[in-house]
Amino acid sequence: MDAPSAGYAFEYLIETLNDSSHKKFFNVPRLGGTKYDVLPYSIRVLLEAAVRNCDGFLMKKEDVMNILDWKTKQSNVEVPFFPARVLLQDFTGIPAMVDFAAMREAVKTLGGDPKKVHPACPTDLTVDHSLQIDFNKCAIQNAPNPGGGDLQKAGKLSPLRVQPKKLPCRGQTTCRGSCDSGELGRNSGKFSSQIENTPILCPFHLQPVPEPETVLKNQEVEFGRNRERLQFFKWSSRVFKNVAVIPPGTGMAHQVNLEYLSRVVFEEKDLLFPDSVVGTDSHITMVNGLGILGWGVGGIETEAVMLGLPVSLTLPEVVGCELTGSSNPFVTSIDVVLGITKHLRQVGVAGKFVEFFGSGVSQLSIVDRTTIANMCPEYGAILSFFPVDNVTLKHLEHTGFDKAKLESMEAYLKAVKLFRNEHDNSGEPEYSQVIQINLNSIVPSVSGPKRPQDRVALTDMKSDFQACLNEKVGFKGFQIAAEKQNDIVSIHYEGSEYKLAHGSVVIAAVISCTNNCNPSVMLAAGLLAKKAVEAGLQVKPYIRTSLSPGSGMVTHYLSSSGVLPYLSKLGFEIIGYGCSTCVGNTAPLSEAVLNAVKQGDLVTCGVLSGNKNFEGRLCDCVRANYLASPPLVVAYAIAGTVNIDFQTEPLGTDPTGKNIYLHDIWPSREEVHQIEEEHVVLSMFKALKEKIEMGNKRWNSLEAPDSVLFPWDLKSTYIRCPSFFDKLTKEPVALQPIANAHVLLHLGDSVTTDHISPAGSIARSSAAAKYLTNRGLTPREFNSYGARRGNDAVMTRGTFANIKLFNKFIGKPAPKTIHFPSGQTLDVFEAAELYQKEGIPLIILAGKKYGSGNSRDWAAKGPYLLGVKAVLAESYEKIHKDHLIGIGIAPLQFLPGESADSLGLSGRETFSLTFPEELSPGVKLNIKTSTGKVFSVIASFENDVEITLYKHGGLLNFVARKFS
C-alpha cells in the first residue's frame, strides 16, 4: 500500500476567523461537542494536529477518534502527532541535513528535480554545541598555538579585534582609567561570562563595550575548528526552504527557541493552528510555559518529522496540577518553582503530561512557568503545559509581538477553546489524576547556620537560632551558656556607638550567580531596598555589605528599573563580577567588630544569597552563616540581626518613630512581575532579535556555496555523502529473501543504544581512528564521534565500538566479533566489511529489550551500513524498533517463551528466511538454519505504514521516491 495523495478528511470543519478576516482555521470543537470540552488543553492541541493532518494513511480517522476519546483510550493506544516545527542543535542537526543533501543527489540520479527536496516543516537549527573553552581570561595572555589539523588547514584567521572607544572614568573608585574591554576583563572577574543573548555592558557606566578578547579568541578557534560544518550549514540555509540556521555565538537552542522562534499560533497560507515543536534538546519543554506543546525526542524522530512523518506516542495520561491559594508574601519565585518541582517529584508523574490549572496559575509569571516546565527532567514528566491566558498575552506584548497578530491569536485560541480564562472555572477539563498544591503551603526559608541542606522556615528563624545557641557544638549547635546568651558588647564605629549580640549580622552579601535564571529575586531585593530607603530605614555601617551580580545583564536591569541607587544607599554597591563572598573573599571586618566578637565570644552572622555557607567560610570569626534569597539578605541587613521574628518585630522605625515591619516594605509578586516584564524581558528579547537579524562578522563573511547540489569534498573527514541511496531504484523492488545470513553479533538482554551507537571520543585503536589516520590526521585531531556525525564512514566504524559491548562469541566485554568464514577475531566493522565484500548478509541475535535507552539515530543507521538485514530479538524497546524499520532493517521477534538458548541456537549457523508477497502486521515467518533447524518468528510490524516503509527500504528511500 502506498500513501494516498494529501487531502483533508475534515475540510468541513474549516471556518473563517471572523467576518472581516481572511484567516481560516479548523473549528475542532464542532467535532467533539461535550467530549471536546472536557479534554485537557494539551490533548486538544494533539487533536487539532490530527484533524489538520488527517490523510487516511499517516493519520487516519481512527487516530483522530482515539484522541477525541482520550478519556477511555489513554495509555492504551498509539497515536501519531505532526508537530508544527522542528528544532535541532548542530550535533544532531548535521546528520539530518547531510541526509537531505544526499537525497538531492539521489533524486537527480533517478531523473527527478533535486530542487523539490526540502524539509516538510519549518526547521530551525541552532549552532550552539560547537563552542569549546580554549581560552579564558587567565590563559589569553599566553594562548597556545591552536595546533594542526583542520584548524591549520583552514588558513590564518583574522582576530577581528574591535578598537574599544575610550570612556572617561567618572569618579568610580573601582574603575581604573578608561572603560575598555581589556581592563574590564582583568578587573571584573567573570565579566566575559555574560548572560546569553544580552548586550555586554560596562558595569559602572552601563554603556555597551566591545566583546571581551576571550570571547573573540574562542569564536576564532570555533570557526576554524568547525569551518567545514559551518559552511555546510550555511549552504543548507540557502538552498532548503523551511530551514533557518541560528549562527554560532547567538545563544543556546532552548533559549533561542523560547525568546525568538516561538510563535504560539502559526499562520501558514492564512490557516491558523497551534504552535508545537519537537527537537533534540532536552530543554524543549521550556516553551510549555508559553502554551506551546513541545518535548525532546531523538535525532531520527526529528528527521522523520522533517521528512513528513509524524512522531508516534502512546496517548498519555494527563495529570492536572491545581494551584490554589495565595503564596506567602515573603515567598520568592524560586521558592515557588522549587516547591512545585519537589511536590511533582514526590507524587510521581514520570512518562505523563502535566497540565496546570486553578486560581494560583495567574500568580505565576512567564519566567516562573518556563522555569517549572524546564524542570521536567527533574520530575520525569514528558511535558508540563500552561495553557495560554492573559498573563501569556501580556508577556508576548512586552516581547514585541505585533498587535494585530496578538488580536488574531487571542480570537483564534478562544474560538477553539485553547485559551484559559482564569475567571471562568466552569469548563475545567477532566484529568487522569488531579493533584493540588496550595501555594500558601510553600514557605519562605533560609539555610544554616553551617550547612546549605539545613533549611529553616522563616517563621521559625528566631526560635531555631536560639535553639542553636543551646545545642552542643555541631552542625546545628554553638553551646553558649544560658547566662551568656543575652550578652551585649558595645562598639564605637565612625563616631557612633552600636551594640553587638549573638545573632548580629556583620556580613550581608547579595550574589546573583545562582539566581540569574530568574531575575525576579534580584529585582525583589532592589524594590525592597527602594521601599526601605523611602521609609527612612538604614543599614548599620559596620555591616560588610556587597552586591556581586553574575553578569552585566543583572546590572543593566537593576539600573534600568531604577532600583540600583537604593541598593547603593543601603551599602549594597557593586563590587565586581566574580565569586567573592561565597568563596571567602570577604573584605576584613573592622577592628571594632573583631574585638567585640572576641571579647563577648559572640556568635555573629553572615547572610548571603550564594550557595555555600560552611562554618568559617565567609570569615573565621563569623560562626553562623545563612543562605537566603536576595531580598531577605537586604532585610536581615536592615534588621542587623537574625535573632528576630519578622512577623511580630519591626525592622526599625521611620523618622517619625513609627515601627516599620518587613511586610510594610516587601514588594508584591505583582510589582516584581511588572518590573520584570518591562525592564528585563523586553531588553533581552530586543537584544536577541537584533543579534539574530544582524548575525556576526565571521558568520556573515563565511563563504559557502549556493549550488542546488552540495559540492562534496572527497578529502573531508567531517562531511561526506552517505551511502543510504547507493542502490536506490525508481520503484521499490519486491522484498528479497535473506539467504544464508551470518550472525554479526550474538548479544544478551538489555543491549542499549549506547552499546550500539558511536559516542564520545574516538579511541586510538578503533576502526574509526585507523580511517582518520589513513587520511593524515593525528590523534589530537580526531575530535569526537559527535563532531563527525556528518561522516558516515566514521560513524559506521564507530557502531558497536563500545568497550562494554558483551558479544557471546567473544565471551568478554570488547568491541570484537568473529568472522566465521575465516575464523578471525576482528573489530566489528572489519568483520562486517569482509562479509559485505563476500556478499554475505548479516543478522543480529539478541535477548530482551534490545535497543533500550535514549533514542539515537546511528543506533539504526550504523547497523544498516554494516550490512545488517534483520535483528532477531526476544523483545525490543519500541522506539528503537521503529527506527530499525525506518532505516530498512527487519525487526524479527522470537515467539513468546522462546529464545536463542531455548532453540539451541549457537549463532554460528547461517539463517535463511523468505518474506511473503503480502506482508502483514505481526505475520509469522519461518527461519531455516544451516543445521537444518526450522523455527517460527514474528515479523514485528505494527501497521501498514511500517510495512510500506520497509518495502521501500526505509523512510529515506520512501521520501526520495516521492520527490522523484
GROMACS .gro file of N, CA and C in nm, residues 542-614:
model
  219
  542TYR      N    1   2.875   4.929   6.008
  542TYR     CA    2   2.979   4.830   6.035
  542TYR      C    3   2.952   4.696   5.965
  543ILE      N    4   2.829   4.680   5.913
  543ILE     CA    5   2.797   4.556   5.842
  543ILE      C    6   2.863   4.558   5.705
  544ARG      N    7   2.937   4.453   5.672
  544ARG     CA    8   3.009   4.445   5.546
  544ARG      C    9   2.911   4.403   5.437
  545THR      N   10   2.855   4.501   5.366
  545THR     CA   11   2.756   4.474   5.261
  545THR      C   12   2.823   4.474   5.125
  546SER      N   13   2.765   4.397   5.032
  546SER     CA   14   2.819   4.393   4.896
  546SER      C   15   2.713   4.342   4.800
  547LEU      N   16   2.729   4.379   4.673
  547LEU     CA   17   2.642   4.334   4.565
  547LEU      C   18   2.730   4.284   4.452
  548SER      N   19   2.721   4.154   4.424
  548SER     CA   20   2.804   4.094   4.320
  548SER      C   21   2.715   4.027   4.216
  549PRO      N   22   2.678   4.101   4.111
  549PRO     CA   23   2.594   4.042   4.006
  549PRO      C   24   2.669   3.934   3.930
  550GLY      N   25   2.593   3.840   3.877
  550GLY     CA   26   2.655   3.733   3.800
  550GLY      C   27   2.696   3.776   3.661
  551SER      N   28   2.641   3.887   3.613
  551SER     CA   29   2.677   3.935   3.480
  551SER      C   30   2.636   4.080   3.466
  552GLY      N   31   2.682   4.142   3.358
  552GLY     CA   32   2.645   4.279   3.329
  552GLY      C   33   2.497   4.296   3.304
  553MET      N   34   2.428   4.189   3.260
  553MET     CA   35   2.285   4.199   3.237
  553MET      C   36   2.210   4.228   3.365
  554VAL      N   37   2.255   4.169   3.477
  554VAL     CA   38   2.189   4.194   3.605
  554VAL      C   39   2.202   4.342   3.641
  555THR      N   40   2.322   4.395   3.624
  555THR     CA   41   2.342   4.538   3.649
  555THR      C   42   2.251   4.621   3.559
  556HIS      N   43   2.239   4.578   3.435
  556HIS     CA   44   2.158   4.652   3.338
  556HIS      C   45   2.014   4.662   3.384
  557TYR      N   46   1.953   4.548   3.423
  557TYR     CA   47   1.812   4.558   3.459
  557TYR      C   48   1.790   4.618   3.596
  558LEU      N   49   1.886   4.605   3.688
  558LEU     CA   50   1.874   4.675   3.816
  558LEU      C   51   1.880   4.826   3.795
  559SER      N   52   1.964   4.868   3.701
  559SER     CA   53   1.976   5.012   3.673
  559SER      C   54   1.855   5.065   3.598
  560SER      N   55   1.814   4.992   3.490
  560SER     CA   56   1.704   5.042   3.409
  560SER      C   57   1.572   5.043   3.484
  561SER      N   58   1.558   4.957   3.584
  561SER     CA   59   1.436   4.955   3.665
  561SER      C   60   1.439   5.060   3.775
  562GLY      N   61   1.554   5.127   3.792
  562GLY     CA   62   1.563   5.236   3.887
  562GLY      C   63   1.590   5.198   4.031
  563VAL      N   64   1.626   5.073   4.058
  563VAL     CA   65   1.645   5.030   4.197
  563VAL      C   66   1.791   5.029   4.242
  564LEU      N   67   1.884   5.037   4.146
  564LEU     CA   68   2.025   5.028   4.183
  564LEU      C   69   2.070   5.136   4.280
  565PRO      N   70   2.027   5.262   4.264
  565PRO     CA   71   2.069   5.365   4.362
  565PRO      C   72   2.023   5.337   4.505
  566TYR      N   73   1.908   5.273   4.519
  566TYR     CA   74   1.857   5.243   4.652
  566TYR      C   75   1.937   5.131   4.718
  567LEU      N   76   1.978   5.033   4.638
  567LEU     CA   77   2.068   4.930   4.692
  567LEU      C   78   2.199   4.993   4.737
  568SER      N   79   2.251   5.085   4.655
  568SER     CA   80   2.375   5.154   4.692
  568SER      C   81   2.357   5.234   4.820
  569LYS      N   82   2.241   5.298   4.834
  569LYS     CA   83   2.214   5.379   4.953
  569LYS      C   84   2.221   5.295   5.080
  570LEU      N   85   2.183   5.170   5.070
  570LEU     CA   86   2.189   5.079   5.186
  570LEU      C   87   2.324   5.010   5.199
  571GLY      N   88   2.418   5.046   5.113
  571GLY     CA   89   2.552   4.989   5.122
  571GLY      C   90   2.578   4.875   5.027
  572PHE      N   91   2.476   4.835   4.950
  572PHE     CA   92   2.494   4.723   4.856
  572PHE      C   93   2.543   4.779   4.722
  573GLU      N   94   2.671   4.808   4.718
  573GLU     CA   95   2.733   4.862   4.598
  573GLU      C   96   2.794   4.747   4.518
  574ILE      N   97   2.794   4.763   4.386
  574ILE     CA   98   2.853   4.659   4.300
  574ILE      C   99   3.003   4.654   4.326
  575ILE      N  100   3.049   4.534   4.361
  575ILE     CA  101   3.192   4.517   4.390
  575ILE      C  102   3.266   4.446   4.278
  576GLY      N  103   3.192   4.402   4.174
  576GLY     CA  104   3.257   4.335   4.062
  576GLY      C  105   3.176   4.215   4.016
  577TYR      N  106   3.232   4.141   3.921
  577TYR     CA  107   3.162   4.027   3.860
  577TYR      C  108   3.247   3.902   3.879
  578GLY      N  109   3.228   3.837   3.990
  578GLY     CA  110   3.306   3.717   4.014
  578GLY      C  111   3.267   3.656   4.147
  579CYS      N  112   3.320   3.539   4.175
  579CYS     CA  113   3.293   3.474   4.303
  579CYS      C  114   3.369   3.550   4.411
  580SER      N  115   3.300   3.594   4.511
  580SER     CA  116   3.365   3.675   4.615
  580SER      C  117   3.329   3.623   4.752
  581THR      N  118   3.217   3.672   4.808
  581THR     CA  119   3.182   3.636   4.946
  581THR      C  120   3.166   3.486   4.966
  582CYS      N  121   3.100   3.419   4.873
  582CYS     CA  122   3.069   3.277   4.895
  582CYS      C  123   3.192   3.188   4.889
  583VAL      N  124   3.304   3.239   4.838
  583VAL     CA  125   3.428   3.159   4.841
  583VAL      C  126   3.526   3.213   4.943
  584GLY      N  127   3.476   3.301   5.030
  584GLY     CA  128   3.560   3.351   5.138
  584GLY      C  129   3.638   3.476   5.105
  585ASN      N  130   3.611   3.538   4.991
  585ASN     CA  131   3.684   3.659   4.953
  585ASN      C  132   3.617   3.784   5.009
  586THR      N  133   3.588   3.784   5.137
  586THR     CA  134   3.525   3.898   5.201
  586THR      C  135   3.631   3.993   5.254
  587ALA      N  136   3.605   4.122   5.237
  587ALA     CA  137   3.698   4.219   5.294
  587ALA      C  138   3.701   4.203   5.445
  588PRO      N  139   3.814   4.230   5.511
  588PRO     CA  140   3.825   4.212   5.657
  588PRO      C  141   3.722   4.298   5.731
  589LEU      N  142   3.668   4.243   5.838
  589LEU     CA  143   3.578   4.320   5.922
  589LEU      C  144   3.659   4.425   5.998
  590SER      N  145   3.589   4.527   6.045
  590SER     CA  146   3.660   4.634   6.117
  590SER      C  147   3.718   4.581   6.248
  591GLU      N  148   3.822   4.647   6.294
  591GLU     CA  149   3.885   4.608   6.421
  591GLU      C  150   3.785   4.614   6.535
  592ALA      N  151   3.696   4.715   6.532
  592ALA     CA  152   3.598   4.728   6.639
  592ALA      C  153   3.507   4.606   6.647
  593VAL      N  154   3.463   4.557   6.530
  593VAL     CA  155   3.377   4.439   6.528
  593VAL      C  156   3.454   4.316   6.571
  594LEU      N  157   3.575   4.300   6.520
  594LEU     CA  158   3.656   4.183   6.555
  594LEU      C  159   3.682   4.178   6.706
  595ASN      N  160   3.714   4.291   6.763
  595ASN     CA  161   3.741   4.295   6.907
  595ASN      C  162   3.617   4.263   6.989
  596ALA      N  163   3.501   4.315   6.943
  596ALA     CA  164   3.377   4.289   7.015
  596ALA      C  165   3.339   4.141   7.010
  597VAL      N  166   3.356   4.080   6.894
  597VAL     CA  167   3.325   3.937   6.878
  597VAL      C  168   3.414   3.855   6.971
  598LYS      N  169   3.540   3.891   6.976
  598LYS     CA  170   3.635   3.817   7.060
  598LYS      C  171   3.605   3.840   7.207
  599GLN      N  172   3.577   3.965   7.243
  599GLN     CA  173   3.551   3.998   7.383
  599GLN      C  174   3.429   3.925   7.437
  600GLY      N  175   3.322   3.923   7.358
  600GLY     CA  176   3.198   3.862   7.408
  600GLY      C  177   3.177   3.719   7.363
  601ASP      N  178   3.278   3.660   7.294
  601ASP     CA  179   3.263   3.526   7.237
  601ASP      C  180   3.129   3.515   7.164
  602LEU      N  181   3.102   3.614   7.079
  602LEU     CA  182   2.971   3.626   7.015
  602LEU      C  183   2.959   3.536   6.892
  603VAL      N  184   2.840   3.483   6.876
  603VAL     CA  185   2.806   3.410   6.754
  603VAL      C  186   2.743   3.511   6.659
  604THR      N  187   2.827   3.575   6.579
  604THR     CA  188   2.776   3.671   6.481
  604THR      C  189   2.746   3.599   6.350
  605CYS      N  190   2.679   3.671   6.263
  605CYS     CA  191   2.622   3.603   6.146
  605CYS      C  192   2.658   3.671   6.014
  606GLY      N  193   2.669   3.588   5.912
  606GLY     CA  194   2.675   3.633   5.775
  606GLY      C  195   2.551   3.584   5.704
  607VAL      N  196   2.493   3.667   5.618
  607VAL     CA  197   2.376   3.629   5.540
  607VAL      C  198   2.409   3.657   5.394
  608LEU      N  199   2.394   3.557   5.308
  608LEU     CA  200   2.428   3.576   5.168
  608LEU      C  201   2.333   3.497   5.079
  609SER      N  202   2.326   3.536   4.952
  609SER     CA  203   2.236   3.467   4.858
  609SER      C  204   2.313   3.377   4.764
  610GLY      N  205   2.426   3.325   4.810
  610GLY     CA  206   2.503   3.230   4.730
  610GLY      C  207   2.456   3.089   4.754
  611ASN      N  208   2.548   2.993   4.744
  611ASN     CA  209   2.507   2.853   4.762
  611ASN      C  210   2.595   2.775   4.858
  612LYS      N  211   2.687   2.843   4.927
  612LYS     CA  212   2.773   2.773   5.024
  612LYS      C  213   2.785   2.858   5.150
  613ASN      N  214   2.769   2.791   5.263
  613ASN     CA  215   2.772   2.865   5.389
  613ASN      C  216   2.840   2.787   5.501
  614PHE      N  217   2.941   2.707   5.467
  614PHE     CA  218   3.006   2.625   5.569
  614PHE      C  219   3.072   2.714   5.674
   0.00000   0.00000   0.00000
